[in-house]
Amino acid sequence: MTAVESPREEKRRVFADLTPLRTSADYRRLWFGNAVSWVGQGMTALAVSLQVYDITGSTFSVGLVGLCSLVPLVVFGLYGGAIADTVDRRALGLAGAIGSAVLSAALAGAAFAGFHHVWFLYAIVALQALCGALNAPARSAMIPRLLPPEQLRAANALNSMVVTFGTLVGPSLGGVIVGVAGYQTAYLVDALAFFASLYAMWRLPSMPPERTGAKRASVLDGLRFLGTRPNLRATFVSDLFAMILAQPKALFPAVAALWFGGDAKTTGLLVAAPAFGALLGGVVSGWQGRIRHHGQAILIAVAAWGLAIAAFGLSRNLWIGLLCLAAAGYADTSSMIFRNTMMQVAAPDEMRGRLQGVFIVVVAGGPRLGDFVAGSVAGLTSPAVAITGGGLVCALAVGVFALYARGFRRYDALDPTP
């Protein structure tokens, strides 16, 4: 609750709390710059996939695009977080944004010059992921230096809206631009979009480490810290339940045809439904400001994700299925808001970058492992067993974990204990 709001106004709030955007010009510029760059990145991701398919005609080659981005994120995500804890985070954010802009410009230049080679596209995608792995932890760890602790939950809700909006709008806009003006134009627009992020980073104050004794980037120190902080560790464990046990995305093409008699458009709706629910979760997040026990809220949200996925596995009506997936997306965003807030509030500043690095690795790798689990179980049994069973197992795992993690259940935002 801010100084300008009465308790009654706080109690009535339903929609996203815009206080961070109103009170901090630095955060406002950073938020807007991230919004523009996320849309641009979504455009480029689709354009690269389309261009690879145009060159090779191979869906396997298109699939390798994802692998080229995943490996650098997982390998360098932890190291990027460690660097963010030992250098000026503003400088690191600027370097990452400049690198991403240059790489998008290289894609545009190659397309304008008629240089169409798959190896070149793979290399650029991998380098873009490397820039992201170095940039993202610094960008996330900046926010607690720009805002007071009581505004961090609202800021994380606003950040979730940016990511989801870019995920939804970027690929759609990219498809239109590629169809109308070619790959080169989509890449050029992405390169220009990074100027919004560059401007935001440039205007930020310097953010050197608060503890000047840190001389080297130690990933192991961050992992040791996480190993001794049960509440922070529990945020990652609970999220892994959802991503590994109840991740149905890999089965969407099959269930679109088998359950709903649909085609690629139906698959697109299934993919979009969780994102729509996630966006809604950010838009109507204002009421969450009244919740003090963030650990308990995370457990409830992850269990709700599992039950919504299980309900989707039982549905044979498309609209009911989409509603279940949207509910799952809403629960996922709620969990993410509280998880990020706990990491930013309960962790000391010198460890925030490393925790964000772990977060990137978990978010990047967890769903891929979940895809493998879902695909394997579906192959041995059926998609219905894989999806419904996975959702129920996820909810059950959360329940058992809640009995074990008593401190996590009792975590109080007014007295944060890592």
Tab-separated table of C-alpha atoms in Angstrom:
chain	number	residue	atom	x	y	z
A	1	MET	CA	0.000	0.000	0.000
A	2	THR	CA	1.409	3.399	-0.956
A	3	ALA	CA	1.154	6.642	0.959
A	4	VAL	CA	-1.502	8.063	-1.366
A	5	GLU	CA	-3.915	5.143	-1.023
A	6	SER	CA	-6.367	4.531	1.773
A	7	PRO	CA	-6.887	1.001	3.149
A	8	ARG	CA	-10.338	0.988	1.563
A	9	GLU	CA	-8.910	1.776	-1.901
A	10	GLU	CA	-6.295	-0.964	-1.436
A	11	LYS	CA	-8.989	-3.454	-0.485
A	12	ARG	CA	-11.131	-2.655	-3.508
A	13	ARG	CA	-8.311	-2.938	-6.034
A	14	VAL	CA	-8.793	-5.629	-8.672
A	15	PHE	CA	-6.761	-4.536	-11.694
A	16	ALA	CA	-2.979	-4.325	-11.888
A	17	ASP	CA	-1.356	-1.843	-9.526
A	18	LEU	CA	0.241	0.866	-11.669
A	19	THR	CA	2.031	2.541	-8.766
A	20	PRO	CA	5.548	1.527	-9.944
A	21	LEU	CA	4.887	3.156	-13.329
A	22	ARG	CA	3.601	6.340	-11.678
A	23	THR	CA	6.291	6.771	-9.041
A	24	SER	CA	9.519	5.764	-10.827
A	25	ALA	CA	10.494	7.284	-14.165
A	26	ASP	CA	13.437	4.860	-14.411
A	27	TYR	CA	11.200	1.825	-13.964
A	28	ARG	CA	8.648	3.300	-16.365
A	29	ARG	CA	11.261	3.668	-19.123
A	30	LEU	CA	12.659	0.207	-18.427
A	31	TRP	CA	9.170	-1.319	-18.534
A	32	PHE	CA	8.295	0.372	-21.829
A	33	GLY	CA	11.651	-0.535	-23.371
A	34	ASN	CA	11.181	-4.173	-22.378
A	35	ALA	CA	7.672	-4.178	-23.856
A	36	VAL	CA	8.913	-2.956	-27.231
A	37	SER	CA	11.903	-5.302	-27.296
A	38	TRP	CA	9.799	-8.359	-26.346
A	39	VAL	CA	7.504	-7.680	-29.294
A	40	GLY	CA	10.528	-7.313	-31.558
A	41	GLN	CA	12.078	-10.543	-30.308
A	42	GLY	CA	8.807	-12.391	-30.914
A	43	MET	CA	8.793	-11.093	-34.478
A	44	THR	CA	12.359	-12.230	-35.090
A	45	ALA	CA	11.794	-15.675	-33.554
A	46	LEU	CA	8.956	-16.365	-35.966
A	47	ALA	CA	10.771	-14.827	-38.929
A	48	VAL	CA	13.853	-17.013	-38.339
A	49	SER	CA	11.709	-20.154	-38.125
A	50	LEU	CA	9.908	-19.236	-41.350
A	51	GLN	CA	13.167	-18.465	-43.140
A	52	VAL	CA	14.785	-21.730	-42.031
A	53	TYR	CA	11.789	-23.658	-43.326
A	54	ASP	CA	11.818	-21.632	-46.551
A	55	ILE	CA	15.474	-22.558	-47.111
A	56	THR	CA	15.350	-26.219	-46.061
A	57	GLY	CA	11.718	-27.342	-46.250
A	58	SER	CA	12.493	-29.385	-43.117
A	59	THR	CA	10.565	-29.226	-39.849
A	60	PHE	CA	13.547	-30.882	-38.160
A	61	SER	CA	15.719	-27.947	-39.206
A	62	VAL	CA	13.143	-25.571	-37.742
A	63	GLY	CA	13.213	-27.542	-34.494
A	64	LEU	CA	16.964	-27.026	-34.272
A	65	VAL	CA	16.325	-23.275	-33.969
A	66	GLY	CA	14.896	-23.897	-30.510
A	67	LEU	CA	17.878	-26.053	-29.552
A	68	CYS	CA	20.277	-23.314	-30.688
A	69	SER	CA	18.609	-20.881	-28.298
A	70	LEU	CA	18.118	-23.333	-25.430
A	71	VAL	CA	21.740	-24.466	-25.053
A	72	PRO	CA	23.257	-20.960	-24.553
A	73	LEU	CA	20.454	-20.029	-22.136
A	74	VAL	CA	21.091	-23.072	-19.963
A	75	VAL	CA	24.897	-22.972	-20.213
A	76	PHE	CA	25.363	-19.229	-19.729
A	77	GLY	CA	22.272	-18.399	-17.650
A	78	LEU	CA	23.972	-19.171	-14.334
A	79	TYR	CA	27.148	-17.371	-15.330
A	80	GLY	CA	25.194	-14.323	-16.493
A	81	GLY	CA	23.589	-14.105	-13.072
A	82	ALA	CA	26.980	-14.304	-11.374
A	83	ILE	CA	28.336	-11.508	-13.554
A	84	ALA	CA	25.287	-9.376	-12.728
A	85	ASP	CA	26.239	-9.598	-9.034
A	86	THR	CA	29.830	-8.420	-9.546
A	87	VAL	CA	29.658	-5.638	-12.181
A	88	ASP	CA	27.599	-2.524	-12.809
A	89	ARG	CA	24.200	-3.962	-13.786
A	90	ARG	CA	23.371	-0.932	-15.925
A	91	ALA	CA	26.557	-1.452	-17.964
A	92	LEU	CA	25.833	-5.164	-18.356
A	93	GLY	CA	22.260	-4.430	-19.444
A	94	LEU	CA	23.511	-1.905	-21.985
A	95	ALA	CA	26.051	-4.385	-23.380
A	96	GLY	CA	23.389	-7.073	-23.736
A	97	ALA	CA	20.927	-4.737	-25.447
A	98	ILE	CA	23.606	-3.426	-27.835
A	99	GLY	CA	24.649	-6.969	-28.703
A	100	SER	CA	21.061	-8.021	-29.411
A	101	ALA	CA	20.463	-4.956	-31.577
A	102	VAL	CA	23.646	-5.602	-33.585
A	103	LEU	CA	22.667	-9.233	-34.147
A	104	SER	CA	19.185	-8.261	-35.372
A	105	ALA	CA	20.814	-5.731	-37.706
A	106	ALA	CA	23.094	-8.523	-38.976
A	107	LEU	CA	20.031	-10.647	-39.761
A	108	ALA	CA	18.475	-7.734	-41.635
A	109	GLY	CA	21.687	-7.001	-43.531
A	110	ALA	CA	22.130	-10.620	-44.570
A	111	ALA	CA	18.520	-10.815	-45.753
A	112	PHE	CA	18.826	-7.592	-47.766
A	113	ALA	CA	22.062	-8.934	-49.330
A	114	GLY	CA	20.448	-12.261	-50.242
A	115	PHE	CA	22.748	-14.193	-47.887
A	116	HIS	CA	20.423	-17.092	-47.067
A	117	HIS	CA	22.311	-19.780	-45.144
A	118	VAL	CA	20.914	-21.886	-42.341
A	119	TRP	CA	24.201	-22.067	-40.441
A	120	PHE	CA	24.280	-18.277	-40.268
A	121	LEU	CA	20.741	-18.144	-38.842
A	122	TYR	CA	21.609	-20.807	-36.251
A	123	ALA	CA	24.721	-18.881	-35.206
A	124	ILE	CA	22.817	-15.604	-34.815
A	125	VAL	CA	20.072	-17.291	-32.775
A	126	ALA	CA	22.679	-18.839	-30.455
A	127	LEU	CA	24.450	-15.490	-30.001
A	128	GLN	CA	21.126	-13.758	-29.307
A	129	ALA	CA	20.393	-16.322	-26.609
A	130	LEU	CA	23.845	-15.696	-25.153
A	131	CYS	CA	23.124	-11.953	-24.976
A	132	GLY	CA	19.803	-12.722	-23.331
A	133	ALA	CA	21.440	-15.021	-20.778
A	134	LEU	CA	23.831	-12.236	-19.798
A	135	ASN	CA	21.264	-9.431	-19.942
A	136	ALA	CA	18.140	-10.882	-18.328
A	137	PRO	CA	19.530	-11.513	-14.799
A	138	ALA	CA	20.928	-7.980	-14.678
A	139	ARG	CA	17.628	-6.514	-15.866
A	140	SER	CA	15.610	-8.398	-13.249
A	141	ALA	CA	18.061	-7.671	-10.437
A	142	MET	CA	17.854	-3.937	-11.231
A	143	ILE	CA	14.218	-3.632	-10.216
A	144	PRO	CA	14.730	-3.858	-6.417
A	145	ARG	CA	17.225	-0.984	-6.760
A	146	LEU	CA	14.631	1.163	-8.535
A	147	LEU	CA	11.563	0.509	-6.356
A	148	PRO	CA	10.764	0.101	-2.653
A	149	PRO	CA	10.004	-3.447	-1.454
A	150	GLU	CA	6.257	-2.840	-1.136
A	151	GLN	CA	6.037	-2.133	-4.882
A	152	LEU	CA	7.929	-5.203	-6.122
A	153	ARG	CA	4.903	-7.505	-6.325
A	154	ALA	CA	3.091	-4.924	-8.481
A	155	ALA	CA	6.202	-4.495	-10.641
A	156	ASN	CA	6.457	-8.246	-11.225
A	157	ALA	CA	2.804	-8.337	-12.265
A	158	LEU	CA	3.463	-5.538	-14.753
A	159	ASN	CA	6.569	-7.348	-16.025
A	160	SER	CA	4.550	-10.528	-16.587
A	161	MET	CA	2.148	-8.542	-18.771
A	162	VAL	CA	5.065	-7.320	-20.893
A	163	VAL	CA	6.411	-10.834	-21.481
A	164	THR	CA	3.008	-12.296	-22.294
A	165	PHE	CA	2.040	-9.380	-24.531
A	166	GLY	CA	5.262	-9.765	-26.505
A	167	THR	CA	4.754	-13.524	-26.769
A	168	LEU	CA	1.250	-13.057	-28.138
A	169	VAL	CA	1.685	-9.994	-30.353
A	170	GLY	CA	5.274	-10.402	-31.584
A	171	PRO	CA	4.861	-13.601	-33.625
A	172	SER	CA	1.531	-12.439	-35.069
A	173	LEU	CA	3.005	-9.106	-36.120
A	174	GLY	CA	6.105	-10.849	-37.444
A	175	GLY	CA	4.007	-13.121	-39.640
A	176	VAL	CA	2.198	-10.118	-41.123
A	177	ILE	CA	5.424	-8.184	-41.776
A	178	VAL	CA	7.184	-11.180	-43.336
A	179	GLY	CA	4.183	-11.779	-45.586
A	180	VAL	CA	3.962	-8.141	-46.678
A	181	ALA	CA	7.571	-6.896	-46.712
A	182	GLY	CA	9.882	-9.914	-46.290
A	183	TYR	CA	12.227	-11.245	-43.644
A	184	GLN	CA	14.593	-8.309	-43.879
A	185	THR	CA	11.921	-5.859	-42.768
A	186	ALA	CA	10.961	-7.946	-39.723
A	187	TYR	CA	14.609	-8.155	-38.658
A	188	LEU	CA	15.101	-4.422	-39.231
A	189	VAL	CA	12.062	-3.543	-37.122
A	190	ASP	CA	13.427	-5.731	-34.323
A	191	ALA	CA	16.816	-3.994	-34.484
A	192	LEU	CA	15.125	-0.585	-34.274
A	193	ALA	CA	12.912	-1.787	-31.405
A	194	PHE	CA	16.007	-2.382	-29.286
A	195	PHE	CA	16.627	1.373	-29.252
A	196	ALA	CA	13.757	1.663	-26.760
A	197	SER	CA	15.569	-0.737	-24.440
A	198	LEU	CA	18.898	0.997	-25.053
A	199	TYR	CA	17.403	4.391	-24.210
A	200	ALA	CA	15.882	3.027	-21.000
A	201	MET	CA	19.188	1.461	-19.935
A	202	TRP	CA	21.125	4.620	-20.807
A	203	ARG	CA	18.909	6.758	-18.563
A	204	LEU	CA	19.252	4.443	-15.553
A	205	PRO	CA	21.601	5.354	-12.708
A	206	SER	CA	24.803	3.396	-12.273
A	207	MET	CA	24.238	0.165	-10.324
A	208	PRO	CA	27.580	-1.179	-9.079
A	209	PRO	CA	27.612	-4.018	-6.526
A	210	GLU	CA	26.551	-2.885	-3.065
A	211	ARG	CA	29.340	-5.016	-1.563
A	212	THR	CA	32.586	-3.817	-3.110
A	213	GLY	CA	34.478	-6.872	-1.862
A	214	ALA	CA	33.041	-9.083	-4.628
A	215	LYS	CA	35.876	-9.473	-7.140
A	216	ARG	CA	34.880	-12.493	-9.171
A	217	ALA	CA	31.744	-14.053	-10.577
A	218	SER	CA	31.163	-17.285	-8.641
A	219	VAL	CA	28.304	-19.497	-9.776
A	220	LEU	CA	29.053	-21.974	-6.989
A	221	ASP	CA	28.616	-19.312	-4.318
A	222	GLY	CA	25.133	-18.647	-5.635
A	223	LEU	CA	24.231	-22.324	-5.625
A	224	ARG	CA	25.599	-22.734	-2.092
A	225	PHE	CA	23.524	-19.769	-0.962
A	226	LEU	CA	20.392	-21.278	-2.513
A	227	GLY	CA	21.163	-24.608	-0.833
A	228	THR	CA	21.042	-22.951	2.590
A	229	ARG	CA	17.865	-20.925	1.998
A	230	PRO	CA	14.895	-23.340	2.127
A	231	ASN	CA	12.179	-20.830	1.259
A	232	LEU	CA	13.931	-19.552	-1.854
A	233	ARG	CA	14.798	-23.105	-2.851
A	234	ALA	CA	11.141	-24.073	-2.471
A	235	THR	CA	10.115	-21.517	-5.110
A	236	PHE	CA	12.132	-23.433	-7.706
A	237	VAL	CA	11.020	-26.882	-6.520
A	238	SER	CA	7.329	-25.990	-6.684
A	239	ASP	CA	7.732	-24.516	-10.156
A	240	LEU	CA	9.484	-27.648	-11.394
A	241	PHE	CA	6.450	-29.706	-10.341
A	242	ALA	CA	4.347	-27.736	-12.816
A	243	MET	CA	6.861	-27.628	-15.652
A	244	ILE	CA	7.979	-31.254	-15.572
A	245	LEU	CA	4.894	-33.157	-14.417
A	246	ALA	CA	2.096	-31.171	-16.080
A	247	GLN	CA	3.439	-29.688	-19.314
A	248	PRO	CA	1.053	-30.634	-22.171
A	249	LYS	CA	2.332	-28.312	-24.907
A	250	ALA	CA	4.160	-31.019	-26.871
A	251	LEU	CA	0.887	-32.941	-27.185
A	252	PHE	CA	-1.187	-30.032	-28.537
A	253	PRO	CA	-0.866	-31.028	-32.218
A	254	ALA	CA	-2.040	-34.557	-31.434
A	255	VAL	CA	-4.957	-33.599	-29.199
A	256	ALA	CA	-6.071	-30.898	-31.637
A	257	ALA	CA	-6.668	-33.609	-34.226
A	258	LEU	CA	-7.690	-36.556	-32.031
A	259	TRP	CA	-9.950	-34.797	-29.524
A	260	PHE	CA	-11.267	-31.773	-31.368
A	261	GLY	CA	-11.028	-32.818	-35.038
A	262	GLY	CA	-9.013	-29.694	-35.758
A	263	ASP	CA	-5.900	-28.661	-37.648
A	264	ALA	CA	-2.995	-26.251	-37.258
A	265	LYS	CA	-5.378	-23.408	-36.426
A	266	THR	CA	-6.783	-25.436	-33.540
A	267	THR	CA	-3.255	-26.091	-32.311
A	268	GLY	CA	-2.628	-22.357	-32.446
A	269	LEU	CA	-5.655	-21.750	-30.233
A	270	LEU	CA	-4.405	-24.319	-27.722
A	271	VAL	CA	-0.999	-22.626	-27.615
A	272	ALA	CA	-2.548	-19.156	-27.257
A	273	ALA	CA	-5.022	-20.033	-24.488
A	274	PRO	CA	-2.485	-20.303	-21.618
A	275	ALA	CA	-0.847	-17.075	-22.799
A	276	PHE	CA	-4.214	-15.326	-22.785
A	277	GLY	CA	-4.849	-16.569	-19.245
A	278	ALA	CA	-1.375	-15.426	-18.213
A	279	LEU	CA	-2.020	-11.944	-19.595
A	280	LEU	CA	-5.323	-11.829	-17.745
A	281	GLY	CA	-3.483	-12.899	-14.593
A	282	GLY	CA	-1.301	-9.813	-14.845
A	283	VAL	CA	-4.156	-7.447	-15.699
A	284	VAL	CA	-6.323	-8.443	-12.710
A	285	SER	CA	-3.477	-8.883	-10.221
A	286	GLY	CA	-4.316	-5.924	-7.985
A	287	TRP	CA	-6.117	-8.044	-5.386
A	288	GLN	CA	-2.951	-10.060	-4.772
A	289	GLY	CA	-1.472	-7.111	-2.897
A	290	ARG	CA	-3.530	-8.179	0.127
A	291	ILE	CA	-1.782	-11.582	0.310
A	292	ARG	CA	1.008	-11.800	2.886
A	293	HIS	CA	1.808	-15.519	2.819
A	294	HIS	CA	3.500	-15.741	-0.564
A	295	GLY	CA	4.719	-19.320	-0.152
A	296	GLN	CA	1.212	-20.523	0.514
A	297	ALA	CA	-0.028	-18.567	-2.516
A	298	ILE	CA	2.626	-20.230	-4.726
A	299	LEU	CA	1.621	-23.710	-3.588
A	300	ILE	CA	-2.059	-22.994	-4.245
A	301	ALA	CA	-1.277	-21.548	-7.684
A	302	VAL	CA	0.878	-24.535	-8.734
A	303	ALA	CA	-1.783	-26.975	-7.511
A	304	ALA	CA	-4.384	-24.972	-9.448
A	305	TRP	CA	-2.199	-25.265	-12.572
A	306	GLY	CA	-2.072	-29.050	-12.179
A	307	LEU	CA	-5.829	-29.377	-11.639
A	308	ALA	CA	-6.581	-27.111	-14.617
A	309	ILE	CA	-4.302	-29.227	-16.833
A	310	ALA	CA	-5.986	-32.399	-15.538
A	311	ALA	CA	-9.396	-30.901	-16.382
A	312	PHE	CA	-8.122	-30.073	-19.869
A	313	GLY	CA	-7.130	-33.725	-20.281
A	314	LEU	CA	-10.732	-34.744	-19.569
A	315	SER	CA	-12.327	-32.184	-21.903
A	316	ARG	CA	-13.518	-33.076	-25.370
A	317	ASN	CA	-15.176	-29.752	-26.121
A	318	LEU	CA	-12.757	-27.236	-27.612
A	319	TRP	CA	-14.083	-24.181	-25.780
A	320	ILE	CA	-14.078	-25.950	-22.423
A	321	GLY	CA	-10.529	-27.106	-23.134
A	322	LEU	CA	-9.435	-23.559	-23.988
A	323	LEU	CA	-11.035	-22.290	-20.785
A	324	CYS	CA	-9.088	-24.886	-18.757
A	325	LEU	CA	-5.824	-23.879	-20.423
A	326	ALA	CA	-6.554	-20.189	-19.821
A	327	ALA	CA	-7.171	-20.970	-16.137
A	328	ALA	CA	-3.829	-22.784	-16.038
A	329	GLY	CA	-2.107	-19.747	-17.562
A	330	TYR	CA	-3.715	-17.489	-14.963
A	331	ALA	CA	-2.464	-19.739	-12.153
A	332	ASP	CA	1.036	-19.832	-13.676
A	333	THR	CA	1.288	-16.040	-13.762
A	334	SER	CA	0.091	-15.795	-10.160
A	335	SER	CA	2.801	-18.249	-9.098
A	336	MET	CA	5.449	-16.387	-11.092
A	337	ILE	CA	4.567	-13.009	-9.558
A	338	PHE	CA	4.973	-14.287	-6.010
A	339	ARG	CA	8.099	-16.319	-6.833
A	340	ASN	CA	9.884	-13.338	-8.346
A	341	THR	CA	8.825	-11.108	-5.478
A	342	MET	CA	10.217	-13.560	-2.928
A	343	MET	CA	13.532	-13.753	-4.782
A	344	GLN	CA	13.823	-9.964	-4.930
A	345	VAL	CA	12.780	-9.261	-1.343
A	346	ALA	CA	14.185	-12.183	0.643
A	347	ALA	CA	17.547	-12.413	-1.124
A	348	PRO	CA	20.388	-9.930	-0.499
A	349	ASP	CA	21.340	-7.685	-3.397
A	350	GLU	CA	24.671	-9.459	-3.978
A	351	MET	CA	22.817	-12.717	-4.731
A	352	ARG	CA	19.866	-11.477	-6.776
A	353	GLY	CA	21.594	-11.813	-10.132
A	354	ARG	CA	22.636	-15.394	-9.446
A	355	LEU	CA	19.133	-16.351	-8.348
A	356	GLN	CA	17.768	-14.833	-11.543
A	357	GLY	CA	20.329	-16.889	-13.452
A	358	VAL	CA	19.012	-20.060	-11.792
A	359	PHE	CA	15.501	-18.890	-12.619
A	360	ILE	CA	16.417	-18.570	-16.322
A	361	VAL	CA	17.897	-22.067	-16.397
A	362	VAL	CA	14.828	-23.551	-14.689
A	363	VAL	CA	12.374	-21.716	-16.931
A	364	ALA	CA	14.328	-22.563	-20.080
A	365	GLY	CA	15.059	-26.192	-19.271
A	366	GLY	CA	12.038	-27.243	-17.213
A	367	PRO	CA	9.411	-27.072	-19.979
A	368	ARG	CA	11.690	-28.961	-22.391
A	369	LEU	CA	12.043	-31.760	-19.865
A	370	GLY	CA	8.276	-31.597	-19.347
A	371	ASP	CA	7.755	-31.990	-23.098
A	372	PHE	CA	9.911	-35.115	-23.019
A	373	VAL	CA	7.991	-36.567	-20.055
A	374	ALA	CA	4.601	-35.836	-21.622
A	375	GLY	CA	5.632	-37.244	-24.982
A	376	SER	CA	7.094	-40.384	-23.423
A	377	VAL	CA	4.058	-41.091	-21.244
A	378	ALA	CA	1.690	-40.409	-24.151
A	379	GLY	CA	3.675	-42.801	-26.331
A	380	LEU	CA	3.461	-45.551	-23.731
A	381	THR	CA	-0.202	-44.922	-22.863
A	382	SER	CA	-2.237	-42.133	-24.455
A	383	PRO	CA	-2.359	-38.298	-24.542
A	384	ALA	CA	-5.307	-38.351	-22.127
A	385	VAL	CA	-3.361	-40.355	-19.534
A	386	ALA	CA	-0.284	-38.170	-19.969
A	387	ILE	CA	-2.172	-34.881	-19.566
A	388	THR	CA	-4.747	-35.783	-16.920
A	389	GLY	CA	-2.371	-38.023	-15.007
A	390	GLY	CA	0.389	-35.416	-15.144
A	391	GLY	CA	-1.895	-32.695	-13.823
A	392	LEU	CA	-3.122	-34.849	-10.947
A	393	VAL	CA	0.408	-35.974	-10.056
A	394	CYS	CA	1.495	-32.315	-10.052
A	395	ALA	CA	-1.288	-31.355	-7.632
A	396	LEU	CA	-0.500	-34.369	-5.442
A	397	ALA	CA	3.216	-33.550	-5.414
A	398	VAL	CA	2.436	-30.000	-4.308
A	399	GLY	CA	0.259	-31.319	-1.491
A	400	VAL	CA	2.981	-33.652	-0.237
A	401	PHE	CA	5.619	-30.925	-0.556
A	402	ALA	CA	3.404	-28.513	1.414
A	403	LEU	CA	3.428	-30.957	4.347
A	404	TYR	CA	7.217	-30.974	4.254
A	405	ALA	CA	7.867	-27.270	3.591
A	406	ARG	CA	6.150	-25.796	6.649
A	407	GLY	CA	8.374	-22.731	6.679
A	408	PHE	CA	7.510	-22.050	3.048
A	409	ARG	CA	3.794	-22.210	3.858
A	410	ARG	CA	4.293	-19.729	6.675
A	411	TYR	CA	6.493	-17.312	4.722
A	412	ASP	CA	5.307	-13.788	5.539
A	413	ALA	CA	5.983	-10.940	3.101
A	414	LEU	CA	6.100	-8.529	6.055
A	415	ASP	CA	8.924	-10.576	7.626
A	416	PRO	CA	10.730	-12.199	4.659
A	417	THR	CA	12.945	-15.146	5.552
A	418	PRO	CA	14.963	-16.717	2.708
